């Protein structure tokens, strides 16, 4: 609403007429009323603001409007130390922006009537095994997992017979991005045991790249875990680019995340929240706050959801594996595989309290298995 003084100036300048009385616009409603006889034609009809007998109700309780409030996605301060190659605050904000740009959702199964959540679990478990056979990095697997989940959100009514092709193509793309010596396309076709040809993979690669709009650089779960452990381990003289944390702690938490990601419900949470919740189970909320900037309120739901996974994962011993042609200091970054489907079935049976005669959410029938390491092409 224009100010009263502005209205006064306009009226006096145009008509040099009556004074306009000002009122305090606090709790009352006002209307415009003409103060000149109707015989005057042309020009501007002057008016004054007079108080109405109606009172405006003043809202004092704003609790019901909480959902309309602006929420700052970057309210958490940067946990990164001072960097010699960039501004730590800017780096942190860019990472968070990327996290929000690469959206994922568990409801992609509703877009595909012939697919069930356990099919995704079986596929990802198979990709984990392929990664171990070819000594691919954990980051490669988690890139493939992200590509697969986001691609499925862009499609409708994908037949289950296409899942293996989409999965192996996701891994093919991820390996070209992450691996120095990526397996040849012939090897990716070989591990499908004739189900996917090289031409099939190439064609699917183009389809996926277009569907993903060439957005191929998400901050994966394992990247968040690496960052959190690194920030927590940094001392007085930070060396951010060189691993400072325990390899044993890393592979222990990584195995928990491997198990969690097989469950489609993990997609309810952001990747950084999943990594922070896993870290919380093996350290403390203080460590999580220091490393991630996330408070307990930010991770409590995910921590609670992860409890049955932790209980099952802790029953399985984890040892650092060594791989040929892989430096000892990099061995923890190589993806490994264990009996994740059995572990996931144990998690689901404990959480859902499966009724007698009801099938388990995870079925191991028809599991795709890669060749043994001694049978690689």
Tab-separated table of C-alpha atoms in Angstrom:
chain	number	residue	atom	x	y	z
A	1	UNK	CA	0.000	0.000	0.000
A	2	UNK	CA	1.305	3.475	-0.841
A	3	UNK	CA	2.250	5.717	2.053
A	4	UNK	CA	-0.184	8.451	3.186
A	5	UNK	CA	2.362	11.241	2.570
A	6	UNK	CA	2.671	10.164	-1.069
A	7	UNK	CA	-1.127	10.372	-1.528
A	8	UNK	CA	-1.143	13.839	0.043
A	9	UNK	CA	1.505	15.140	-2.353
A	10	UNK	CA	-0.328	13.828	-5.399
A	11	UNK	CA	-3.682	15.296	-4.375
A	12	UNK	CA	-2.269	18.712	-3.468
A	13	UNK	CA	-0.209	18.912	-6.646
A	14	UNK	CA	-3.076	17.977	-8.958
A	15	UNK	CA	-5.959	19.826	-7.352
A	16	UNK	CA	-4.479	22.106	-4.720
A	17	UNK	CA	-7.532	21.255	-2.657
A	18	UNK	CA	-8.538	19.855	0.689
A	19	UNK	CA	-6.154	18.556	3.277
A	20	UNK	CA	-5.909	14.833	3.733
A	21	UNK	CA	-5.985	13.533	7.279
A	22	UNK	CA	-3.525	10.712	8.102
A	23	UNK	CA	-4.304	7.733	10.265
A	24	UNK	CA	-2.021	5.196	11.873
A	25	UNK	CA	-2.398	1.928	9.919
A	26	UNK	CA	-1.923	-0.500	12.772
A	27	UNK	CA	-4.996	-2.534	13.657
A	28	UNK	CA	-7.766	-0.910	11.579
A	29	UNK	CA	-9.053	-1.312	8.042
A	30	UNK	CA	-9.441	1.787	5.878
A	31	UNK	CA	-11.514	2.654	2.799
A	32	UNK	CA	-11.242	5.442	0.241
A	33	UNK	CA	-14.106	7.976	0.297
A	34	UNK	CA	-14.627	10.792	-2.177
A	35	UNK	CA	-14.646	14.303	-0.642
A	36	UNK	CA	-15.523	16.256	-3.772
A	37	UNK	CA	-18.951	16.840	-5.260
A	38	UNK	CA	-19.804	14.703	-8.277
A	39	UNK	CA	-20.234	17.821	-10.472
A	40	UNK	CA	-16.502	17.947	-11.091
A	41	UNK	CA	-15.725	16.057	-14.265
A	42	UNK	CA	-12.416	15.062	-15.717
A	43	UNK	CA	-9.127	14.930	-13.908
A	44	UNK	CA	-8.601	12.945	-10.733
A	45	UNK	CA	-11.301	12.499	-8.114
A	46	UNK	CA	-9.653	13.286	-4.780
A	47	UNK	CA	-10.349	11.091	-1.798
A	48	UNK	CA	-9.373	10.640	1.808
A	49	UNK	CA	-8.754	7.539	3.882
A	50	UNK	CA	-11.322	7.068	6.650
A	51	UNK	CA	-11.481	4.415	9.329
A	52	UNK	CA	-14.062	1.655	8.974
A	53	UNK	CA	-15.954	0.250	11.960
A	54	UNK	CA	-14.587	-3.219	11.190
A	55	UNK	CA	-11.537	-4.457	13.029
A	56	UNK	CA	-8.955	-6.668	11.354
A	57	UNK	CA	-8.158	-9.861	13.219
A	58	UNK	CA	-4.487	-10.009	14.063
A	59	UNK	CA	-2.807	-13.422	13.826
A	60	UNK	CA	-0.635	-14.176	16.819
A	61	UNK	CA	-0.257	-17.946	16.454
A	62	UNK	CA	1.879	-18.836	13.433
A	63	UNK	CA	2.437	-22.498	14.316
A	64	UNK	CA	0.158	-23.747	11.557
A	65	UNK	CA	2.290	-21.977	8.956
A	66	UNK	CA	5.527	-23.834	9.756
A	67	UNK	CA	5.507	-25.801	6.534
A	68	UNK	CA	5.551	-22.548	4.545
A	69	UNK	CA	8.636	-21.204	6.235
A	70	UNK	CA	11.835	-20.869	4.257
A	71	UNK	CA	14.270	-23.627	5.110
A	72	UNK	CA	17.948	-22.983	4.566
A	73	UNK	CA	19.461	-26.159	3.157
A	74	UNK	CA	22.949	-24.943	3.976
A	75	UNK	CA	22.396	-24.009	7.594
A	76	UNK	CA	25.003	-26.504	8.822
A	77	UNK	CA	28.436	-24.893	9.113
A	78	UNK	CA	31.238	-26.336	7.060
A	79	UNK	CA	33.132	-29.081	8.928
A	80	UNK	CA	36.006	-28.828	6.463
A	81	UNK	CA	39.319	-27.443	7.701
A	82	UNK	CA	41.070	-24.539	6.039
A	83	UNK	CA	42.184	-25.576	2.560
A	84	UNK	CA	45.257	-24.393	0.685
A	85	UNK	CA	43.612	-24.880	-2.714
A	86	UNK	CA	40.190	-23.329	-2.100
A	87	UNK	CA	37.709	-21.776	0.292
A	88	UNK	CA	36.395	-24.496	2.598
A	89	UNK	CA	32.955	-22.873	2.932
A	90	UNK	CA	32.530	-22.624	-0.830
A	91	UNK	CA	33.682	-26.208	-1.311
A	92	UNK	CA	31.218	-27.427	1.314
A	93	UNK	CA	28.293	-25.493	-0.180
A	94	UNK	CA	29.091	-26.846	-3.641
A	95	UNK	CA	29.076	-30.402	-2.297
A	96	UNK	CA	25.692	-29.846	-0.641
A	97	UNK	CA	24.256	-28.292	-3.791
A	98	UNK	CA	25.357	-31.323	-5.774
A	99	UNK	CA	23.779	-33.628	-3.195
A	100	UNK	CA	20.429	-31.885	-3.659
A	101	UNK	CA	20.685	-31.808	-7.446
A	102	UNK	CA	21.153	-35.569	-7.841
A	103	UNK	CA	17.792	-36.703	-6.470
A	104	UNK	CA	16.868	-40.339	-5.884
A	105	UNK	CA	13.694	-42.004	-4.626
A	106	UNK	CA	12.614	-45.509	-3.650
A	107	UNK	CA	9.244	-45.162	-5.370
A	108	UNK	CA	10.678	-45.863	-8.811
A	109	UNK	CA	9.255	-49.391	-8.439
A	110	UNK	CA	5.764	-47.911	-8.763
A	111	UNK	CA	6.715	-46.854	-12.290
A	112	UNK	CA	7.450	-50.436	-13.307
A	113	UNK	CA	4.576	-52.843	-12.736
A	114	UNK	CA	6.612	-56.002	-13.380
A	115	UNK	CA	9.406	-55.159	-10.921
A	116	UNK	CA	9.702	-55.948	-7.219
A	117	UNK	CA	12.122	-54.399	-4.687
A	118	UNK	CA	13.968	-57.708	-4.199
A	119	UNK	CA	14.946	-57.661	-7.899
A	120	UNK	CA	16.950	-54.509	-7.275
A	121	UNK	CA	18.614	-56.190	-4.286
A	122	UNK	CA	19.639	-59.197	-6.382
A	123	UNK	CA	20.992	-56.994	-9.168
A	124	UNK	CA	23.069	-54.792	-6.850
A	125	UNK	CA	24.419	-57.838	-5.029
A	126	UNK	CA	25.540	-59.226	-8.378
A	127	UNK	CA	27.233	-55.929	-9.270
A	128	UNK	CA	29.062	-56.039	-5.929
A	129	UNK	CA	30.364	-59.473	-6.837
A	130	UNK	CA	31.451	-58.356	-10.316
A	131	UNK	CA	33.318	-55.437	-8.745
A	132	UNK	CA	35.220	-57.772	-6.426
A	133	UNK	CA	36.122	-60.153	-9.270
A	134	UNK	CA	37.640	-57.331	-11.327
A	135	UNK	CA	39.053	-55.435	-8.312
A	136	UNK	CA	36.990	-52.340	-9.044
A	137	UNK	CA	36.809	-49.510	-6.548
A	138	UNK	CA	33.952	-48.996	-4.115
A	139	UNK	CA	33.296	-45.643	-5.734
A	140	UNK	CA	32.726	-47.426	-9.050
A	141	UNK	CA	30.010	-49.600	-7.541
A	142	UNK	CA	28.262	-46.684	-5.832
A	143	UNK	CA	28.353	-44.646	-9.023
A	144	UNK	CA	26.729	-47.573	-10.838
A	145	UNK	CA	24.106	-47.883	-8.108
A	146	UNK	CA	23.285	-44.177	-8.392
A	147	UNK	CA	23.093	-44.308	-12.197
A	148	UNK	CA	20.765	-47.305	-12.038
A	149	UNK	CA	18.399	-45.801	-9.453
A	150	UNK	CA	18.188	-42.417	-11.151
A	151	UNK	CA	17.737	-43.950	-14.606
A	152	UNK	CA	14.843	-46.070	-13.377
A	153	UNK	CA	13.123	-42.889	-12.172
A	154	UNK	CA	13.154	-41.555	-15.736
A	155	UNK	CA	11.542	-44.653	-17.274
A	156	UNK	CA	8.212	-46.458	-17.141
A	157	UNK	CA	7.286	-50.135	-17.319
A	158	UNK	CA	10.792	-51.527	-17.710
A	159	UNK	CA	10.616	-55.297	-18.077
A	160	UNK	CA	12.561	-57.368	-15.566
A	161	UNK	CA	14.462	-58.981	-18.441
A	162	UNK	CA	16.137	-55.591	-19.015
A	163	UNK	CA	17.465	-55.170	-15.479
A	164	UNK	CA	20.731	-57.012	-16.024
A	165	UNK	CA	21.485	-54.959	-19.139
A	166	UNK	CA	20.770	-51.693	-17.300
A	167	UNK	CA	22.855	-52.819	-14.329
A	168	UNK	CA	25.915	-53.902	-16.298
A	169	UNK	CA	25.710	-50.753	-18.438
A	170	UNK	CA	25.634	-48.647	-15.266
A	171	UNK	CA	28.800	-50.396	-14.113
A	172	UNK	CA	30.376	-49.973	-17.556
A	173	UNK	CA	29.796	-46.202	-17.454
A	174	UNK	CA	30.987	-45.942	-13.846
A	175	UNK	CA	34.191	-47.880	-14.528
A	176	UNK	CA	35.117	-45.575	-17.400
A	177	UNK	CA	34.725	-42.614	-15.066
A	178	UNK	CA	36.504	-44.006	-12.010
A	179	UNK	CA	38.957	-46.739	-13.002
A	180	UNK	CA	42.399	-46.092	-14.461
A	181	UNK	CA	42.402	-49.487	-16.166
A	182	UNK	CA	38.726	-50.221	-16.693
A	183	UNK	CA	37.668	-53.669	-17.927
A	184	UNK	CA	36.957	-53.892	-21.652
A	185	UNK	CA	33.386	-53.969	-22.872
A	186	UNK	CA	33.941	-57.596	-23.893
A	187	UNK	CA	34.466	-58.472	-20.233
A	188	UNK	CA	31.263	-56.747	-19.166
A	189	UNK	CA	29.358	-58.690	-21.815
A	190	UNK	CA	31.110	-61.910	-20.748
A	191	UNK	CA	29.997	-61.731	-17.113
A	192	UNK	CA	26.348	-61.666	-18.212
A	193	UNK	CA	26.809	-65.189	-19.589
A	194	UNK	CA	25.439	-64.277	-23.000
A	195	UNK	CA	22.432	-62.317	-21.745
A	196	UNK	CA	23.866	-58.995	-22.985
A	197	UNK	CA	25.971	-58.437	-26.082
A	198	UNK	CA	28.528	-55.688	-26.573
A	199	UNK	CA	26.162	-53.908	-28.959
A	200	UNK	CA	23.383	-54.101	-26.376
A	201	UNK	CA	25.604	-52.410	-23.795
A	202	UNK	CA	26.657	-49.655	-26.206
A	203	UNK	CA	23.059	-48.920	-27.190
A	204	UNK	CA	21.909	-48.897	-23.573
A	205	UNK	CA	24.809	-46.615	-22.650
A	206	UNK	CA	23.544	-43.934	-25.036
A	207	UNK	CA	19.985	-44.315	-23.773
A	208	UNK	CA	21.099	-43.959	-20.147
A	209	UNK	CA	23.365	-40.991	-20.775
A	210	UNK	CA	20.551	-39.101	-22.472
A	211	UNK	CA	18.061	-40.007	-19.742
A	212	UNK	CA	20.492	-38.899	-17.025
A	213	UNK	CA	21.231	-35.717	-19.014
A	214	UNK	CA	24.934	-36.548	-18.687
A	215	UNK	CA	24.832	-35.787	-14.962
A	216	UNK	CA	27.377	-38.378	-13.901
A	217	UNK	CA	29.128	-36.855	-10.897
A	218	UNK	CA	27.027	-37.483	-7.772
A	219	UNK	CA	28.525	-37.396	-4.296
A	220	UNK	CA	28.134	-41.082	-3.476
A	221	UNK	CA	27.605	-42.673	-0.081
A	222	UNK	CA	31.153	-43.972	-0.010
A	223	UNK	CA	32.499	-40.511	-0.894
A	224	UNK	CA	30.655	-39.074	2.101
A	225	UNK	CA	32.080	-41.792	4.343
A	226	UNK	CA	35.597	-41.065	3.091
A	227	UNK	CA	35.100	-37.370	3.776
A	228	UNK	CA	33.675	-37.866	7.264
A	229	UNK	CA	36.434	-40.215	8.396
A	230	UNK	CA	39.066	-37.928	6.924
A	231	UNK	CA	37.719	-34.822	8.682
A	232	UNK	CA	37.466	-36.705	11.975
A	233	UNK	CA	41.046	-37.989	11.694
A	234	UNK	CA	42.691	-34.692	10.762
A	235	UNK	CA	45.153	-33.324	13.276
A	236	UNK	CA	46.796	-29.943	13.712
A	237	UNK	CA	48.402	-30.041	10.262
A	238	UNK	CA	45.598	-31.156	7.940
A	239	UNK	CA	46.412	-33.194	4.858
A	240	UNK	CA	42.964	-33.498	3.351
A	241	UNK	CA	44.039	-35.247	0.162
A	242	UNK	CA	45.890	-38.082	1.922
A	243	UNK	CA	43.941	-40.706	3.918
A	244	UNK	CA	44.479	-40.237	7.649
A	245	UNK	CA	41.918	-42.704	9.011
A	246	UNK	CA	42.020	-46.388	9.914
A	247	UNK	CA	41.463	-48.765	7.007
A	248	UNK	CA	39.854	-51.296	9.347
A	249	UNK	CA	37.262	-48.807	10.569
A	250	UNK	CA	36.525	-47.782	7.002
A	251	UNK	CA	35.847	-51.292	5.668
A	252	UNK	CA	33.712	-52.099	8.706
A	253	UNK	CA	31.413	-49.146	8.104
A	254	UNK	CA	31.561	-49.663	4.326
A	255	UNK	CA	30.255	-53.211	4.704
A	256	UNK	CA	27.302	-51.888	6.691
A	257	UNK	CA	26.553	-49.408	3.907
A	258	UNK	CA	26.862	-52.159	1.285
A	259	UNK	CA	24.169	-54.077	3.126
A	260	UNK	CA	21.942	-51.040	3.616
A	261	UNK	CA	22.023	-49.947	-0.021
A	262	UNK	CA	20.581	-53.302	-1.111
A	263	UNK	CA	17.373	-52.333	0.679
A	264	UNK	CA	15.297	-50.003	-1.473
A	265	UNK	CA	14.141	-48.151	1.664
A	266	UNK	CA	17.656	-46.734	1.987
A	267	UNK	CA	16.658	-44.343	-0.807
A	268	UNK	CA	14.388	-42.565	1.677
A	269	UNK	CA	17.517	-40.816	2.953
A	270	UNK	CA	20.135	-38.579	1.420
A	271	UNK	CA	23.502	-40.215	0.852
A	272	UNK	CA	25.223	-37.965	3.373
A	273	UNK	CA	22.633	-38.896	5.996
A	274	UNK	CA	23.156	-42.622	5.378
A	275	UNK	CA	26.915	-42.260	5.723
A	276	UNK	CA	26.558	-40.139	8.871
A	277	UNK	CA	24.145	-42.634	10.463
A	278	UNK	CA	26.514	-45.524	9.738
A	279	UNK	CA	29.390	-43.540	11.229
A	280	UNK	CA	27.281	-42.814	14.309
A	281	UNK	CA	26.766	-46.540	14.956
A	282	UNK	CA	30.533	-47.092	15.093
A	283	UNK	CA	31.608	-43.847	16.779
A	284	UNK	CA	29.451	-41.216	18.509
A	285	UNK	CA	27.149	-38.295	17.822
A	286	UNK	CA	30.009	-35.941	18.712
A	287	UNK	CA	32.186	-37.415	15.975
A	288	UNK	CA	29.309	-37.190	13.498
A	289	UNK	CA	28.694	-33.551	14.400
A	290	UNK	CA	32.358	-32.712	13.945
A	291	UNK	CA	32.747	-34.604	10.677
A	292	UNK	CA	29.443	-33.866	8.959
A	293	UNK	CA	27.929	-30.815	10.628
A	294	UNK	CA	24.717	-32.822	11.150
A	295	UNK	CA	22.921	-32.770	14.494
A	296	UNK	CA	21.169	-35.728	16.092
A	297	UNK	CA	17.811	-34.433	14.828
A	298	UNK	CA	19.134	-34.678	11.268
A	299	UNK	CA	20.182	-38.322	11.507
A	300	UNK	CA	18.054	-39.886	14.267
A	301	UNK	CA	15.455	-41.377	11.908
A	302	UNK	CA	18.127	-42.949	9.724
A	303	UNK	CA	20.091	-44.212	12.730
A	304	UNK	CA	16.979	-45.933	14.053
A	305	UNK	CA	16.164	-47.429	10.646
A	306	UNK	CA	19.706	-48.796	10.400
A	307	UNK	CA	19.687	-50.648	13.751
A	308	UNK	CA	18.660	-54.094	12.395
A	309	UNK	CA	21.263	-53.803	9.646
A	310	UNK	CA	23.945	-53.050	12.233
A	311	UNK	CA	22.902	-56.020	14.359
A	312	UNK	CA	23.281	-58.362	11.386
A	313	UNK	CA	26.448	-56.767	9.997
A	314	UNK	CA	28.267	-57.068	13.327
A	315	UNK	CA	27.867	-60.842	13.209
A	316	UNK	CA	30.109	-61.003	10.143
A	317	UNK	CA	33.825	-60.481	10.645
A	318	UNK	CA	35.493	-57.990	8.340
A	319	UNK	CA	39.121	-58.252	7.288
A	320	UNK	CA	41.127	-56.106	4.930
A	321	UNK	CA	41.603	-57.947	1.645
A	322	UNK	CA	44.700	-57.604	-0.478
A	323	UNK	CA	44.523	-57.587	-4.253
A	324	UNK	CA	47.157	-58.158	-6.899
A	325	UNK	CA	48.439	-54.994	-8.547
A	326	UNK	CA	46.703	-52.875	-5.903
A	327	UNK	CA	48.814	-50.825	-3.500
A	328	UNK	CA	48.375	-51.727	0.159
A	329	UNK	CA	47.280	-48.209	1.031
A	330	UNK	CA	44.475	-48.459	-1.549
A	331	UNK	CA	43.152	-51.923	-0.699
A	332	UNK	CA	40.357	-50.608	1.501
A	333	UNK	CA	38.956	-48.733	-1.496
A	334	UNK	CA	38.475	-51.923	-3.536
A	335	UNK	CA	34.925	-53.227	-3.444
A	336	UNK	CA	34.390	-56.567	-1.715
A	337	UNK	CA	31.444	-58.922	-1.543
A	338	UNK	CA	30.023	-61.234	1.072
A	339	UNK	CA	26.729	-63.096	1.486
A	340	UNK	CA	24.728	-59.864	1.474
A	341	UNK	CA	21.461	-61.424	0.291
A	342	UNK	CA	21.409	-63.830	3.233
A	343	UNK	CA	22.196	-60.938	5.557
A	344	UNK	CA	19.429	-58.837	4.026
A	345	UNK	CA	16.953	-61.681	4.409
A	346	UNK	CA	17.881	-61.902	8.090
A	347	UNK	CA	17.350	-58.155	8.450
A	348	UNK	CA	13.946	-58.288	6.786
A	349	UNK	CA	12.763	-61.282	8.766
A	350	UNK	CA	13.716	-59.553	12.006
A	351	UNK	CA	12.153	-56.200	11.109
A	352	UNK	CA	8.950	-57.362	9.494
A	353	UNK	CA	8.324	-60.348	11.815
A	354	UNK	CA	7.266	-62.323	8.781
A	355	UNK	CA	4.033	-64.222	9.322
A	356	UNK	CA	4.065	-68.019	8.879
A	357	UNK	CA	3.860	-69.007	5.251
A	358	UNK	CA	4.679	-65.501	3.997
A	359	UNK	CA	7.520	-65.275	1.530
A	360	UNK	CA	10.633	-63.388	2.485
A	361	UNK	CA	11.039	-60.015	0.726
A	362	UNK	CA	14.316	-61.284	-0.716
A	363	UNK	CA	14.444	-64.379	-2.849
A	364	UNK	CA	17.731	-65.891	-3.956
A	365	UNK	CA	16.192	-67.818	-6.831
A	366	UNK	CA	17.752	-67.037	-10.176
A	367	UNK	CA	20.630	-64.976	-8.781
A	368	UNK	CA	22.978	-63.817	-11.501
A	369	UNK	CA	26.541	-64.784	-10.683
A	370	UNK	CA	29.729	-63.635	-12.396
A	371	UNK	CA	32.532	-66.040	-13.241
A	372	UNK	CA	35.102	-66.857	-10.600
A	373	UNK	CA	38.263	-64.789	-10.618
A	374	UNK	CA	40.116	-67.740	-12.145
A	375	UNK	CA	37.609	-67.847	-15.008
A	376	UNK	CA	37.781	-64.203	-16.058
A	377	UNK	CA	38.036	-63.716	-19.760
